[in-house]
Amino acid sequence: VPDFGVSTKEAYTKIDYGCIAHNLDKTAAMKKAFLENDLDGVIGNVHNDFELSVFKTFPKLQEIKKKLLDIGCINAVMSGSGSTVIGILDGNADKEKIRSVIGYTTLFVSSKS
């Protein structure tokens, strides 16, 4: 959770309908993985179309997502319309290292195991 918020109203008004719904295959794969209790399949296909428009207005959120992936998260995704970004770790990730690289005091780190 960065030190700024994203207005839900603003996020919805800035949706670029020409960009969304290009991840229907990932949505279908994630749904299938949920139904099959396939955690890796869910994690591998998690996505959020709001990122396509919100990241344009709030590039810091895209930087946070990139840092999470670069530091060892197996996937990362913005939650809802923002501004929370979730990093998903495997059981061996160095949580304290991730916490120090991201640098926000409201960072909660957990793992799938």
PDB file of C-alpha atoms in Angstrom:
ATOM      1  CA  VAL A   1       0.000   0.000   0.000  1.00  0.00           C
ATOM      2  CA  PRO A   2       1.798   3.139  -1.156  1.00  0.00           C
ATOM      3  CA  ASP A   3       1.499   6.488   0.568  1.00  0.00           C
ATOM      4  CA  PHE A   4      -1.213   7.639  -1.865  1.00  0.00           C
ATOM      5  CA  GLY A   5      -4.610   6.366  -2.894  1.00  0.00           C
ATOM      6  CA  VAL A   6      -6.457   5.893  -6.161  1.00  0.00           C
ATOM      7  CA  SER A   7      -9.990   7.211  -6.391  1.00  0.00           C
ATOM      8  CA  THR A   8     -12.295   4.377  -7.466  1.00  0.00           C
ATOM      9  CA  LYS A   9     -14.421   6.899  -9.355  1.00  0.00           C
ATOM     10  CA  GLU A  10     -11.354   8.205 -11.205  1.00  0.00           C
ATOM     11  CA  ALA A  11     -10.173   4.670 -11.986  1.00  0.00           C
ATOM     12  CA  TYR A  12     -13.529   3.786 -13.538  1.00  0.00           C
ATOM     13  CA  THR A  13     -13.781   7.012 -15.537  1.00  0.00           C
ATOM     14  CA  LYS A  14     -10.315   6.466 -17.012  1.00  0.00           C
ATOM     15  CA  ILE A  15     -10.870   2.912 -18.230  1.00  0.00           C
ATOM     16  CA  ASP A  16      -9.659   2.595 -21.791  1.00  0.00           C
ATOM     17  CA  TYR A  17     -12.232   0.221 -23.253  1.00  0.00           C
ATOM     18  CA  GLY A  18     -10.016  -0.294 -26.279  1.00  0.00           C
ATOM     19  CA  CYS A  19      -7.436  -1.993 -24.056  1.00  0.00           C
ATOM     20  CA  ILE A  20      -9.455  -4.104 -21.671  1.00  0.00           C
ATOM     21  CA  ALA A  21     -10.714  -7.640 -22.209  1.00  0.00           C
ATOM     22  CA  HIS A  22      -7.549  -8.728 -23.993  1.00  0.00           C
ATOM     23  CA  ASN A  23      -6.830 -11.180 -21.180  1.00  0.00           C
ATOM     24  CA  LEU A  24      -9.902 -13.364 -21.608  1.00  0.00           C
ATOM     25  CA  ASP A  25      -7.685 -16.415 -22.063  1.00  0.00           C
ATOM     26  CA  LYS A  26      -5.992 -15.697 -18.714  1.00  0.00           C
ATOM     27  CA  THR A  27      -9.386 -15.184 -17.079  1.00  0.00           C
ATOM     28  CA  ALA A  28     -10.603 -18.538 -18.404  1.00  0.00           C
ATOM     29  CA  ALA A  29      -7.385 -20.260 -17.322  1.00  0.00           C
ATOM     30  CA  MET A  30      -7.608 -18.723 -13.856  1.00  0.00           C
ATOM     31  CA  LYS A  31     -11.265 -19.802 -13.496  1.00  0.00           C
ATOM     32  CA  LYS A  32     -10.346 -23.334 -14.553  1.00  0.00           C
ATOM     33  CA  ALA A  33      -7.448 -23.354 -12.082  1.00  0.00           C
ATOM     34  CA  PHE A  34      -9.781 -22.214  -9.272  1.00  0.00           C
ATOM     35  CA  LEU A  35     -12.238 -24.984 -10.086  1.00  0.00           C
ATOM     36  CA  GLU A  36      -9.435 -27.562 -10.150  1.00  0.00           C
ATOM     37  CA  ASN A  37      -7.864 -26.232  -6.925  1.00  0.00           C
ATOM     38  CA  ASP A  38      -4.679 -25.526  -8.893  1.00  0.00           C
ATOM     39  CA  LEU A  39      -2.902 -22.830  -6.886  1.00  0.00           C
ATOM     40  CA  ASP A  40      -0.025 -22.473  -9.339  1.00  0.00           C
ATOM     41  CA  GLY A  41      -2.487 -22.066 -12.204  1.00  0.00           C
ATOM     42  CA  VAL A  42      -4.334 -19.330 -10.338  1.00  0.00           C
ATOM     43  CA  ILE A  43      -1.116 -17.512  -9.448  1.00  0.00           C
ATOM     44  CA  GLY A  44       0.218 -17.772 -12.985  1.00  0.00           C
ATOM     45  CA  ASN A  45      -2.908 -16.288 -14.517  1.00  0.00           C
ATOM     46  CA  VAL A  46      -3.883 -13.605 -12.023  1.00  0.00           C
ATOM     47  CA  HIS A  47      -4.288 -10.196 -13.672  1.00  0.00           C
ATOM     48  CA  ASN A  48      -6.190  -6.939 -13.383  1.00  0.00           C
ATOM     49  CA  ASP A  49      -7.342  -4.924 -16.397  1.00  0.00           C
ATOM     50  CA  PHE A  50      -7.449  -1.788 -14.233  1.00  0.00           C
ATOM     51  CA  GLU A  51      -3.647  -1.797 -14.379  1.00  0.00           C
ATOM     52  CA  LEU A  52      -3.855  -0.815 -18.053  1.00  0.00           C
ATOM     53  CA  SER A  53      -5.364   2.577 -17.227  1.00  0.00           C
ATOM     54  CA  VAL A  54      -4.402   3.167 -13.587  1.00  0.00           C
ATOM     55  CA  PHE A  55      -0.678   2.633 -14.257  1.00  0.00           C
ATOM     56  CA  LYS A  56      -0.809   5.446 -16.851  1.00  0.00           C
ATOM     57  CA  THR A  57      -2.052   7.882 -14.207  1.00  0.00           C
ATOM     58  CA  PHE A  58      -0.040   6.403 -11.323  1.00  0.00           C
ATOM     59  CA  PRO A  59       3.240   5.064 -12.756  1.00  0.00           C
ATOM     60  CA  LYS A  60       4.557   4.544  -9.226  1.00  0.00           C
ATOM     61  CA  LEU A  61       2.187   1.578  -8.937  1.00  0.00           C
ATOM     62  CA  GLN A  62       3.738   0.000 -12.023  1.00  0.00           C
ATOM     63  CA  GLU A  63       7.176   0.584 -10.462  1.00  0.00           C
ATOM     64  CA  ILE A  64       6.053  -1.186  -7.287  1.00  0.00           C
ATOM     65  CA  LYS A  65       4.765  -4.147  -9.301  1.00  0.00           C
ATOM     66  CA  LYS A  66       8.026  -4.322 -11.259  1.00  0.00           C
ATOM     67  CA  LYS A  67      10.081  -4.174  -8.045  1.00  0.00           C
ATOM     68  CA  LEU A  68       8.021  -6.994  -6.550  1.00  0.00           C
ATOM     69  CA  LEU A  69       8.634  -9.160  -9.606  1.00  0.00           C
ATOM     70  CA  ASP A  70      12.311  -8.215  -9.823  1.00  0.00           C
ATOM     71  CA  ILE A  71      12.941  -8.992  -6.163  1.00  0.00           C
ATOM     72  CA  GLY A  72      11.495 -12.478  -6.361  1.00  0.00           C
ATOM     73  CA  CYS A  73       7.701 -12.523  -6.324  1.00  0.00           C
ATOM     74  CA  ILE A  74       6.318 -15.210  -8.618  1.00  0.00           C
ATOM     75  CA  ASN A  75       3.550 -12.810  -9.660  1.00  0.00           C
ATOM     76  CA  ALA A  76       2.216  -9.402  -8.678  1.00  0.00           C
ATOM     77  CA  VAL A  77      -1.071  -7.655  -9.351  1.00  0.00           C
ATOM     78  CA  MET A  78      -2.854  -4.487  -8.388  1.00  0.00           C
ATOM     79  CA  SER A  79      -5.844  -5.131  -6.161  1.00  0.00           C
ATOM     80  CA  GLY A  80      -9.163  -3.758  -7.369  1.00  0.00           C
ATOM     81  CA  SER A  81      -8.899  -0.234  -8.707  1.00  0.00           C
ATOM     82  CA  GLY A  82      -5.737   0.434  -6.669  1.00  0.00           C
ATOM     83  CA  SER A  83      -3.625   1.481  -4.929  1.00  0.00           C
ATOM     84  CA  THR A  84      -2.699  -1.772  -3.206  1.00  0.00           C
ATOM     85  CA  VAL A  85      -0.296  -4.010  -5.138  1.00  0.00           C
ATOM     86  CA  ILE A  86      -0.055  -7.638  -4.099  1.00  0.00           C
ATOM     87  CA  GLY A  87       3.143  -9.631  -4.515  1.00  0.00           C
ATOM     88  CA  ILE A  88       2.861 -13.416  -4.377  1.00  0.00           C
ATOM     89  CA  LEU A  89       5.893 -15.234  -3.024  1.00  0.00           C
ATOM     90  CA  ASP A  90       6.983 -18.815  -3.029  1.00  0.00           C
ATOM     91  CA  GLY A  91       7.848 -20.343   0.324  1.00  0.00           C
ATOM     92  CA  ASN A  92      11.554 -19.569   0.014  1.00  0.00           C
ATOM     93  CA  ALA A  93      11.355 -15.823  -0.636  1.00  0.00           C
ATOM     94  CA  ASP A  94      13.273 -13.451   1.608  1.00  0.00           C
ATOM     95  CA  LYS A  95      10.365 -11.470   3.018  1.00  0.00           C
ATOM     96  CA  GLU A  96      12.526  -8.958   4.874  1.00  0.00           C
ATOM     97  CA  LYS A  97      14.567  -8.242   1.744  1.00  0.00           C
ATOM     98  CA  ILE A  98      11.362  -7.585  -0.180  1.00  0.00           C
ATOM     99  CA  ARG A  99      10.094  -5.344   2.608  1.00  0.00           C
ATOM    100  CA  SER A 100      13.314  -3.295   2.558  1.00  0.00           C
ATOM    101  CA  VAL A 101      13.427  -2.933  -1.242  1.00  0.00           C
ATOM    102  CA  ILE A 102       9.796  -1.807  -1.524  1.00  0.00           C
ATOM    103  CA  GLY A 103      10.218   0.517   1.431  1.00  0.00           C
ATOM    104  CA  TYR A 104       6.626   1.228   2.442  1.00  0.00           C
ATOM    105  CA  THR A 105       5.798   0.947   6.124  1.00  0.00           C
ATOM    106  CA  THR A 106       2.359  -0.474   5.309  1.00  0.00           C
ATOM    107  CA  LEU A 107       3.826  -3.461   3.520  1.00  0.00           C
ATOM    108  CA  PHE A 108       2.485  -6.836   4.588  1.00  0.00           C
ATOM    109  CA  VAL A 109       4.465  -9.787   3.327  1.00  0.00           C
ATOM    110  CA  SER A 110       3.143 -13.330   3.256  1.00  0.00           C
ATOM    111  CA  SER A 111       3.676 -16.427   1.144  1.00  0.00           C
ATOM    112  CA  LYS A 112       1.584 -19.109  -0.501  1.00  0.00           C
ATOM    113  CA  SER A 113       3.005 -21.813   1.771  1.00  0.00           C
TER     114      SER A 113
END
